[in-house]
Short mmCIF file of N, CA and C in Angstrom, two decimals:
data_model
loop_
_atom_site.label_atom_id
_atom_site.label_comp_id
_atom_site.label_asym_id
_atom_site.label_seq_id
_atom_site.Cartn_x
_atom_site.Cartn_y
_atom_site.Cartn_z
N UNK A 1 0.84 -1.18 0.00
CA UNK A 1 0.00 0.00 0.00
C UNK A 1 0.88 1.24 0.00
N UNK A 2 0.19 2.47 -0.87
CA UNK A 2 0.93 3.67 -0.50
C UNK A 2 0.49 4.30 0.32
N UNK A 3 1.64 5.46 0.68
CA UNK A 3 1.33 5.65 1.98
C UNK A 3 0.19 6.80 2.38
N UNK A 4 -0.52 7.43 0.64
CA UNK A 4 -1.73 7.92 0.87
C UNK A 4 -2.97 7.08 1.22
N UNK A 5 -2.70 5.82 0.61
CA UNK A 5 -3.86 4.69 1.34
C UNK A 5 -3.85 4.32 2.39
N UNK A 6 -2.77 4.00 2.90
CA UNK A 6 -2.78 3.54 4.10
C UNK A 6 -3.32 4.61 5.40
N UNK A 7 -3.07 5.93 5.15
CA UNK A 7 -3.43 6.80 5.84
C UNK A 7 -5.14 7.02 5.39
N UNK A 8 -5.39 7.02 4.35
CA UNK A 8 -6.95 6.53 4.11
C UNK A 8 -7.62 5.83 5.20
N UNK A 9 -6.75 4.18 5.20
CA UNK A 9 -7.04 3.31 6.08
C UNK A 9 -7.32 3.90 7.46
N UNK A 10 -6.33 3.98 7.60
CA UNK A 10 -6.08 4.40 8.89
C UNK A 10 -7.19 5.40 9.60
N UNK A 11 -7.45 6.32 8.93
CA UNK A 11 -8.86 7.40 9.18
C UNK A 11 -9.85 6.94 9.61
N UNK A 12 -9.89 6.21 8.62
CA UNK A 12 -11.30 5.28 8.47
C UNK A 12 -11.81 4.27 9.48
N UNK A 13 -10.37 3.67 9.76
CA UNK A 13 -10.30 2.98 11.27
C UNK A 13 -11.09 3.73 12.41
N UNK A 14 -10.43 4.57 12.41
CA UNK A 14 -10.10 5.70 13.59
C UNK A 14 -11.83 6.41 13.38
N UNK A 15 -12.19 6.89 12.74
CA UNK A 15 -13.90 7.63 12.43
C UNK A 15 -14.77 6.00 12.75
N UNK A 16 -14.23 4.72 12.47
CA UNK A 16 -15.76 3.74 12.97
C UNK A 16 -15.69 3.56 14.39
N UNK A 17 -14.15 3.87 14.99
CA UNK A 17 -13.86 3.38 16.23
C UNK A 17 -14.47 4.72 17.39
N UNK A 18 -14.70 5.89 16.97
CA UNK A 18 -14.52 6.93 17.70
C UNK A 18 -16.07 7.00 18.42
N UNK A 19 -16.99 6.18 18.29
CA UNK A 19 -18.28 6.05 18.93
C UNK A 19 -18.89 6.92 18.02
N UNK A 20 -18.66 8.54 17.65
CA UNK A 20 -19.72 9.00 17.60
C UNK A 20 -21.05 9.31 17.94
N UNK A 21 -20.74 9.70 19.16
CA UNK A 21 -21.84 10.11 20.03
C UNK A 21 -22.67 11.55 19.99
N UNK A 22 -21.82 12.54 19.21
CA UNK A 22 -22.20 13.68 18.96
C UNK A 22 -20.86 15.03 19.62
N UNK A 23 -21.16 15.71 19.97
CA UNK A 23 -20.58 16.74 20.70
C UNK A 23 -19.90 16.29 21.72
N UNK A 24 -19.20 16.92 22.45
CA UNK A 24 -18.95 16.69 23.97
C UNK A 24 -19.41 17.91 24.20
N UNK A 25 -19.66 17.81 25.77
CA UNK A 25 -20.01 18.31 26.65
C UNK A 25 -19.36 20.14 26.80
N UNK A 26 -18.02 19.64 26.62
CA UNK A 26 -16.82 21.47 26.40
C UNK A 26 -17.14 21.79 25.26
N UNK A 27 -17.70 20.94 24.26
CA UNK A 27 -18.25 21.56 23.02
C UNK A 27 -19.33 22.60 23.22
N UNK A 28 -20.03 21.74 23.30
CA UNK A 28 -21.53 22.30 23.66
C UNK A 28 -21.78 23.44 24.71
N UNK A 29 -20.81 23.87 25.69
CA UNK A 29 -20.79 25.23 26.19
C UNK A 29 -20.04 26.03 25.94
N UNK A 30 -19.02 25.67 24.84
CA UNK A 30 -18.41 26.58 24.48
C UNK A 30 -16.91 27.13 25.83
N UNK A 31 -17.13 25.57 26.64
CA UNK A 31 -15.93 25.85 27.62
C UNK A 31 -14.32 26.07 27.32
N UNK A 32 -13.63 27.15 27.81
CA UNK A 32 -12.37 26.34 27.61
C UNK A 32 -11.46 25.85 28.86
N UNK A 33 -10.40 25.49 28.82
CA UNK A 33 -9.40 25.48 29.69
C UNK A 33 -8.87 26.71 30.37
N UNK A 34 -8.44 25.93 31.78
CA UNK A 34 -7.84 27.26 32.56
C UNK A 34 -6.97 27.21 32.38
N UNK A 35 -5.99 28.66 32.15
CA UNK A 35 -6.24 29.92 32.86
C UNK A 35 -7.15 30.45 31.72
N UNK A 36 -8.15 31.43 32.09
CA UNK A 36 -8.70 32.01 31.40
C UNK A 36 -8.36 33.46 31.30
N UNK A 37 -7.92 34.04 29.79
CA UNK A 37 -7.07 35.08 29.35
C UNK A 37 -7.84 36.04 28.54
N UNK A 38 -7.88 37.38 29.00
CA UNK A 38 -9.36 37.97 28.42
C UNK A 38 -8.35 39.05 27.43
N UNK A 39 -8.62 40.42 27.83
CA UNK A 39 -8.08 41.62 26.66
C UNK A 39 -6.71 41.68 27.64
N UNK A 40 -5.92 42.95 26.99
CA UNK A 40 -4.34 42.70 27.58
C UNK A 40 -4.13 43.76 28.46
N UNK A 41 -3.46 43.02 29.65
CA UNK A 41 -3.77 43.89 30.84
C UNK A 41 -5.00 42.90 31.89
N UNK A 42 -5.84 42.47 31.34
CA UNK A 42 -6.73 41.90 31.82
C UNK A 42 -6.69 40.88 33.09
N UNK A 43 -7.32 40.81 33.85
CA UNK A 43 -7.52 39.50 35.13
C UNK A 43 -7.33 38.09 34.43
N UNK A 44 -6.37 37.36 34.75
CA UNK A 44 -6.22 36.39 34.51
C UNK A 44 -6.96 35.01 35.38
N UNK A 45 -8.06 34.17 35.01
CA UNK A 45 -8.30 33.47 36.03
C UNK A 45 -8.14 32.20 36.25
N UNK A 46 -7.03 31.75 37.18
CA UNK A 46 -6.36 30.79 37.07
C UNK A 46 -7.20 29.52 37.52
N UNK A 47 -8.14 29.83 38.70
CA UNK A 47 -8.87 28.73 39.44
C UNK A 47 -10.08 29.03 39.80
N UNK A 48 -10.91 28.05 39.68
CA UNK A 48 -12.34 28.13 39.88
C UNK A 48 -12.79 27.08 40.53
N UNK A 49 -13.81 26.60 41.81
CA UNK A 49 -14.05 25.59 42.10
C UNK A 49 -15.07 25.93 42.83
N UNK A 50 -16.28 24.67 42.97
CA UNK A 50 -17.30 24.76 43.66
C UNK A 50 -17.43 23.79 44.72
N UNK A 51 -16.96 24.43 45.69
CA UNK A 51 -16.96 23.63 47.12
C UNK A 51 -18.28 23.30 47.85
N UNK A 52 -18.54 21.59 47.95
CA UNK A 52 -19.41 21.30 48.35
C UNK A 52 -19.77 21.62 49.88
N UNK A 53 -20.76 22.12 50.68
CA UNK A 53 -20.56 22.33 52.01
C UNK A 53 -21.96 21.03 51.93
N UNK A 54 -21.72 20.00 52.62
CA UNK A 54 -22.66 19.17 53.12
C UNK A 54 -24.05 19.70 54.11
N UNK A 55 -24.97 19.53 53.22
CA UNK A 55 -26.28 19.88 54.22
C UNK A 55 -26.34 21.13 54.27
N UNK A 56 -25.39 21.88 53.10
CA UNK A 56 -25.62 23.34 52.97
C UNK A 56 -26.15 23.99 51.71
N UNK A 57 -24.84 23.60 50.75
CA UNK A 57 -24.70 24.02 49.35
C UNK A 57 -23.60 24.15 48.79
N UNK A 58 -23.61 24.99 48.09
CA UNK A 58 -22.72 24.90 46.90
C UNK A 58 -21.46 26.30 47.03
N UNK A 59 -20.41 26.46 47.57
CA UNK A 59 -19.82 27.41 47.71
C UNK A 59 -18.54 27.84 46.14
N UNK A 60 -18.97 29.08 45.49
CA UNK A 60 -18.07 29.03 44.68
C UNK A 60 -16.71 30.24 45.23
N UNK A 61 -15.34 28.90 44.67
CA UNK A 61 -14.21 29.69 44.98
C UNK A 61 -13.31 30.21 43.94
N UNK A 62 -12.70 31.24 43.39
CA UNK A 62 -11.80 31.81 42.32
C UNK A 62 -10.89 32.71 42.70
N UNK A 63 -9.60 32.19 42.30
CA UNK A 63 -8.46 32.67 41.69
C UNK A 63 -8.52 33.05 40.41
N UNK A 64 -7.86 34.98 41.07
CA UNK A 64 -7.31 35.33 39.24
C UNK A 64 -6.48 36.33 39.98
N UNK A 65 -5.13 36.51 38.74
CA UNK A 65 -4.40 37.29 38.85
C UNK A 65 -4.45 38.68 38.18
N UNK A 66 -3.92 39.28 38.34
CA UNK A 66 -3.62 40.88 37.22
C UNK A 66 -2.21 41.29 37.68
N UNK A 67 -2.38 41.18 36.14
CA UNK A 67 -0.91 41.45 35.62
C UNK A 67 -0.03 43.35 36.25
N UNK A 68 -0.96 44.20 36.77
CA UNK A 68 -0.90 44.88 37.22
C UNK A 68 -1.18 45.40 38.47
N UNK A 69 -1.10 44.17 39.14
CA UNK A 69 -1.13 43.30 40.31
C UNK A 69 -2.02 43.98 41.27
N UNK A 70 -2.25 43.30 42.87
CA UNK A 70 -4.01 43.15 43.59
C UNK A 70 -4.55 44.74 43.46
N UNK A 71 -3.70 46.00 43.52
CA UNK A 71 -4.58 47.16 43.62
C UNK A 71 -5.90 47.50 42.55
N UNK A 72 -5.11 46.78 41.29
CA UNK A 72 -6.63 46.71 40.09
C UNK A 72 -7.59 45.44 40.07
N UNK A 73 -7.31 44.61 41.35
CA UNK A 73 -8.86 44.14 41.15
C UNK A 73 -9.30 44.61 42.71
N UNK A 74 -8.61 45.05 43.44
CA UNK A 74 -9.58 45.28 45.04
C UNK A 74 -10.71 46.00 44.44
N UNK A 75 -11.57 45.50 44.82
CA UNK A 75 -13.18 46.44 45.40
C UNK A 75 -13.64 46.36 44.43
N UNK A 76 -13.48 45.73 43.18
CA UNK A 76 -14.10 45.47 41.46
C UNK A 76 -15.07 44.39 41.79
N UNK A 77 -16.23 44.30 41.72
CA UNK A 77 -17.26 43.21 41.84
C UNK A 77 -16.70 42.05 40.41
N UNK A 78 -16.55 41.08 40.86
CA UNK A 78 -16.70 39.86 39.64
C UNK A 78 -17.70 38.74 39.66
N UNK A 79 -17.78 38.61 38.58
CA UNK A 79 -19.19 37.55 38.63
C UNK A 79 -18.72 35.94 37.94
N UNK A 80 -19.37 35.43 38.36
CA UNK A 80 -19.43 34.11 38.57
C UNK A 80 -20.98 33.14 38.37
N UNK A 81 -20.96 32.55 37.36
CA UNK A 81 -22.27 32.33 37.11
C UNK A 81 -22.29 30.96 36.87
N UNK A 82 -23.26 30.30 37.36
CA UNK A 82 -22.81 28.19 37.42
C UNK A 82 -24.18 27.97 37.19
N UNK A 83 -24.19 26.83 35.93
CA UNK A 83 -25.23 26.74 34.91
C UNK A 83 -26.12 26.02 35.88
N UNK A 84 -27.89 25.74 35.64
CA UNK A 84 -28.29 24.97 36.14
C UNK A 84 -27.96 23.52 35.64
N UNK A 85 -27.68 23.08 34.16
CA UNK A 85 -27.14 21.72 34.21
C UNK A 85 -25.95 21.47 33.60
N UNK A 86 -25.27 20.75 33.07
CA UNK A 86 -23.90 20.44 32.68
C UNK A 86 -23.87 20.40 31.39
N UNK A 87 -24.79 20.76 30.45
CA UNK A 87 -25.01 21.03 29.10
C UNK A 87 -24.91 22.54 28.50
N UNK A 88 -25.18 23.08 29.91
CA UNK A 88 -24.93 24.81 29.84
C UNK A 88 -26.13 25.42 29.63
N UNK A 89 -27.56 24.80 29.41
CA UNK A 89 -28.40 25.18 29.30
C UNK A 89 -29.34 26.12 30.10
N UNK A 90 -29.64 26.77 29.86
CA UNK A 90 -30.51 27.66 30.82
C UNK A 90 -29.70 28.51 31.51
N UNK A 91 -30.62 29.90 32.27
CA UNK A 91 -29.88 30.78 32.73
C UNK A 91 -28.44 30.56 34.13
N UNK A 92 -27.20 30.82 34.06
CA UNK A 92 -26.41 30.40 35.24
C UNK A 92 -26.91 31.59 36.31
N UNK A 93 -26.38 30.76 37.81
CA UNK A 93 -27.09 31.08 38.88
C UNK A 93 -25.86 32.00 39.20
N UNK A 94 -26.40 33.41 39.33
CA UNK A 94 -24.64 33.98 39.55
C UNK A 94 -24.42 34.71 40.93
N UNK A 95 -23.10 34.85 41.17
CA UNK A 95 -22.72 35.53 42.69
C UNK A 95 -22.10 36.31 42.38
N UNK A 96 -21.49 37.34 42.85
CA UNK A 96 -20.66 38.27 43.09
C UNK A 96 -19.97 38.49 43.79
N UNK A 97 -18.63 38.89 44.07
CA UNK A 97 -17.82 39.49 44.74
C UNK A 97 -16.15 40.00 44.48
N UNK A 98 -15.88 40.96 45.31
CA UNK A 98 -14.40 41.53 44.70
C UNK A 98 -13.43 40.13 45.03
N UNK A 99 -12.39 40.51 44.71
CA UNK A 99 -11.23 39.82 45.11
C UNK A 99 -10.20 41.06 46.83
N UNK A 100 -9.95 39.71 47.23
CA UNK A 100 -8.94 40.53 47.84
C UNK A 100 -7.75 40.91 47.08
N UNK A 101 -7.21 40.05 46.53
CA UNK A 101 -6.21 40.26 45.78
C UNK A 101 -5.81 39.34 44.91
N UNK A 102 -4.32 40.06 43.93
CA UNK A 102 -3.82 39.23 43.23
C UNK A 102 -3.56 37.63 43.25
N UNK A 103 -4.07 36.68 42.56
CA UNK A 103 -3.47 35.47 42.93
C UNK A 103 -3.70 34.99 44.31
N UNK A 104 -4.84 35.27 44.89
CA UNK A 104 -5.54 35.12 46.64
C UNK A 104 -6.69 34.45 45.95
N UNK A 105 -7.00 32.81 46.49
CA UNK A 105 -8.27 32.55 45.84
C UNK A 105 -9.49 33.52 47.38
N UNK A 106 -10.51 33.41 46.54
CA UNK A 106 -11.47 34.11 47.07
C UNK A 106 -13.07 33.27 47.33
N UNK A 107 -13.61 33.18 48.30
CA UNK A 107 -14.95 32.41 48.65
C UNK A 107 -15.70 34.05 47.90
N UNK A 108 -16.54 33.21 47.16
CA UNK A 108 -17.52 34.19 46.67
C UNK A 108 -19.11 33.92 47.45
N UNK A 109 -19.21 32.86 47.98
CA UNK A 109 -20.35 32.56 48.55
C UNK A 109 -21.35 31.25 47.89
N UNK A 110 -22.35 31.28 48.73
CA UNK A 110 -23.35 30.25 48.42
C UNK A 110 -23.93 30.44 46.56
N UNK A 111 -23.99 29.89 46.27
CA UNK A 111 -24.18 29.85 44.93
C UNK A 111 -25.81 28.60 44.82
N UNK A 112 -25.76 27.87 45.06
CA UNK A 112 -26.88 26.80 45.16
C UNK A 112 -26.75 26.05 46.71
N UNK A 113 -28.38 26.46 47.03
CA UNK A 113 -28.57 25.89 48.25
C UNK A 113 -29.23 24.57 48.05
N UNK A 114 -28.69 23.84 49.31
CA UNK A 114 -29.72 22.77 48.99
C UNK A 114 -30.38 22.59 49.53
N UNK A 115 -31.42 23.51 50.23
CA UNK A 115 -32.92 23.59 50.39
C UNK A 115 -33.57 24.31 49.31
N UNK A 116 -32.97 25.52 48.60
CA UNK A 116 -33.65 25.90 47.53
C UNK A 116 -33.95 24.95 46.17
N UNK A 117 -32.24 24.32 45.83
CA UNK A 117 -32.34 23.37 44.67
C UNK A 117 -31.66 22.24 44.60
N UNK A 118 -32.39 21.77 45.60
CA UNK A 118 -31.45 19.84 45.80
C UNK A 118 -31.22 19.29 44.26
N UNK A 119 -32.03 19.23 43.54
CA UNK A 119 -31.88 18.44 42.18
C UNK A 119 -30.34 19.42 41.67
N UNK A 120 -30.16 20.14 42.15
CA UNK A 120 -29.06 20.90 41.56
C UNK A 120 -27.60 20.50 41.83
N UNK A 121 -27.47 20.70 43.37
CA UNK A 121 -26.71 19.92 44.34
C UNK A 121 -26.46 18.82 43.84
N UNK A 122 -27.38 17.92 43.57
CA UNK A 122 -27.24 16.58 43.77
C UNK A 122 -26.48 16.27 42.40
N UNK A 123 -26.56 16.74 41.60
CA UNK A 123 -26.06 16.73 40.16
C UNK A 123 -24.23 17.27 39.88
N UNK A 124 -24.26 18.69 41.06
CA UNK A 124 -23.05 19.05 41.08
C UNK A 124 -22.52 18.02 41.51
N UNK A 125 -22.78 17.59 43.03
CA UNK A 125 -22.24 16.44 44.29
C UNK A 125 -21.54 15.48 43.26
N UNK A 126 -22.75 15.15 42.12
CA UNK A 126 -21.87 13.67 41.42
C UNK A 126 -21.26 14.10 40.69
N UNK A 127 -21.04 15.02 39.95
CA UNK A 127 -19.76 15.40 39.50
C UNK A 127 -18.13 15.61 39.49
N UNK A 128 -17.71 15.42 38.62
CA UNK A 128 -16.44 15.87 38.78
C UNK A 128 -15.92 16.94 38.57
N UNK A 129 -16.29 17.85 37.18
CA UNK A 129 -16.36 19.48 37.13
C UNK A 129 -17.79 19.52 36.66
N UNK A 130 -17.87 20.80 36.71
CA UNK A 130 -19.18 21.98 36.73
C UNK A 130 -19.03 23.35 35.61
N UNK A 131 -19.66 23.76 34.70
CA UNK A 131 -19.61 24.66 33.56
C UNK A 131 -20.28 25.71 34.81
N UNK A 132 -19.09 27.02 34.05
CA UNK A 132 -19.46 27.87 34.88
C UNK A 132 -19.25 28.80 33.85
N UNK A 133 -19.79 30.35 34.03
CA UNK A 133 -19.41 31.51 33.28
C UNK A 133 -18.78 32.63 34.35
N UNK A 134 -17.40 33.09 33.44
CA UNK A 134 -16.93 34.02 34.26
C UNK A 134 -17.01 35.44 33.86
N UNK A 135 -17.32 36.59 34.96
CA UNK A 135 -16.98 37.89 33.93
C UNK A 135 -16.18 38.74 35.19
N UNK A 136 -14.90 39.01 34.42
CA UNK A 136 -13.67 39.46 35.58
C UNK A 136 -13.63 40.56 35.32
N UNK A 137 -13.01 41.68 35.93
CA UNK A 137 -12.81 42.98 35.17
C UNK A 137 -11.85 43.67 36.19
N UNK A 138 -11.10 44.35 35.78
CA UNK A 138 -10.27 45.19 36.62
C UNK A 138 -10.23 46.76 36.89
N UNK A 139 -9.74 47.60 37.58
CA UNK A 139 -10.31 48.97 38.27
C UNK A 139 -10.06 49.36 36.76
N UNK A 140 -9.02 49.34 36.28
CA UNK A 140 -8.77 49.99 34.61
C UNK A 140 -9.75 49.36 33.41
N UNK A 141 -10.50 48.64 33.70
CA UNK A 141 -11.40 48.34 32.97
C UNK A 141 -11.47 47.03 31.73
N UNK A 142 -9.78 46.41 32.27
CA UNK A 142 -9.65 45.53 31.12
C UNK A 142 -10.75 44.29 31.75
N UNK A 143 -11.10 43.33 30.77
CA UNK A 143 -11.72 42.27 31.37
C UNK A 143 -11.54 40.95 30.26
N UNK A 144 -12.20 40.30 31.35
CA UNK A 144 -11.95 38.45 30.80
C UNK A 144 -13.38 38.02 31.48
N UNK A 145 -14.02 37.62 30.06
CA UNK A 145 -14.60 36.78 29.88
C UNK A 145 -14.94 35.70 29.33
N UNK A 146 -15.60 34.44 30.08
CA UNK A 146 -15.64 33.17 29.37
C UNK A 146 -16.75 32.02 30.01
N UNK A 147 -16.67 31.35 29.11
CA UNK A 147 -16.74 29.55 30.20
C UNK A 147 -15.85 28.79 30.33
N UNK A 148 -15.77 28.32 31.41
CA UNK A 148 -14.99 26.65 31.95
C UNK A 148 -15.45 26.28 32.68
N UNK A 149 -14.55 24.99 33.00
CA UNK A 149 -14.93 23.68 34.02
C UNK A 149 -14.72 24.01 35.42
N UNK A 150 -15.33 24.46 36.52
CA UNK A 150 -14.93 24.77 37.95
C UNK A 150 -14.88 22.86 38.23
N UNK A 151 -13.64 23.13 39.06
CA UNK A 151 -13.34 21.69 39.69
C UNK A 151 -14.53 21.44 40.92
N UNK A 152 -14.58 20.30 41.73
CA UNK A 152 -15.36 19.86 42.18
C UNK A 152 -14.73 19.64 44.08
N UNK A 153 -14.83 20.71 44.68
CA UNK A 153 -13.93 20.73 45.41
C UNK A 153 -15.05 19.67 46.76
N UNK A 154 -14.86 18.74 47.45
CA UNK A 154 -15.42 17.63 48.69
C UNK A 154 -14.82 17.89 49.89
#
């Protein structure tokens, strides 16, 4: 065989073997990987995670840096918004709060209770990450926005 056929082959292998199930999941929200890198100058956000509090809820935590370090994000509200399901569908449930500083992760607060939305909880709980939307911004006005995967902090 030459070695344009064989690479034929080979494709072809590879497209019956691949399931084809449709999308994934980072497809379909349009997630990417951390760090998340917005305009230049901008809050960089390195970490995101939604800490389970048992018999409570859902606490979301984030790290981000600026490159023009903690005085341009103190006292800047950032938002944080965590979808109701893992498809990204429907409106995210969002919190707010500044950072203390550069590269300091930060408790932003209760995000999903689980007396308000157990089916919610219970969905994060079995998870391993969680689609979230971020919108960062700094006193100078640069910002980063996006989606990703907040880890699943137990």
């Amino acid at each position: 065989m030459d070695r344009m056929t064989s690479l034929l082959v080979l494709g072809l292998i590879l497209a019956s073997c691949s399931g084809g199930t449709g999308p994934e999941v980072g497809d379909l929200c349009m997630a990417v990987s951390l760090p998340l890198v917005g305009t230049p100058n901008g809050p960089v956000v390195t970490d995101v995670g939604l800490e389970l509090q048992p018999g409570e809820g859902v606490i979301v935590v984030a790290t981000a840096t600026d490159p023009q370090g903690s005085d341009d994000l103190r006292d800047v509200l950032q938002t944080v918004g965590v979808f109701p399901d893992v498809e990204c569908r429907g409106t995210p449930v969002t919190i707010r709060d500044d950072l203390v500083g550069s590269g300091i992760e930060e408790t932003f607060g209760t995000a999903v209770s689980i007396v308000d939305d157990p089916g919610l909880y219970a969905a994060i709980e079995a998870a391993v990450s969680w689609p979230v939307e971020l919108s960062f911004v700094d006193v100078d006005g640069h910002r980063t926005e996006g989606r990703t995967f907040a880890r699943i902090i137990r």
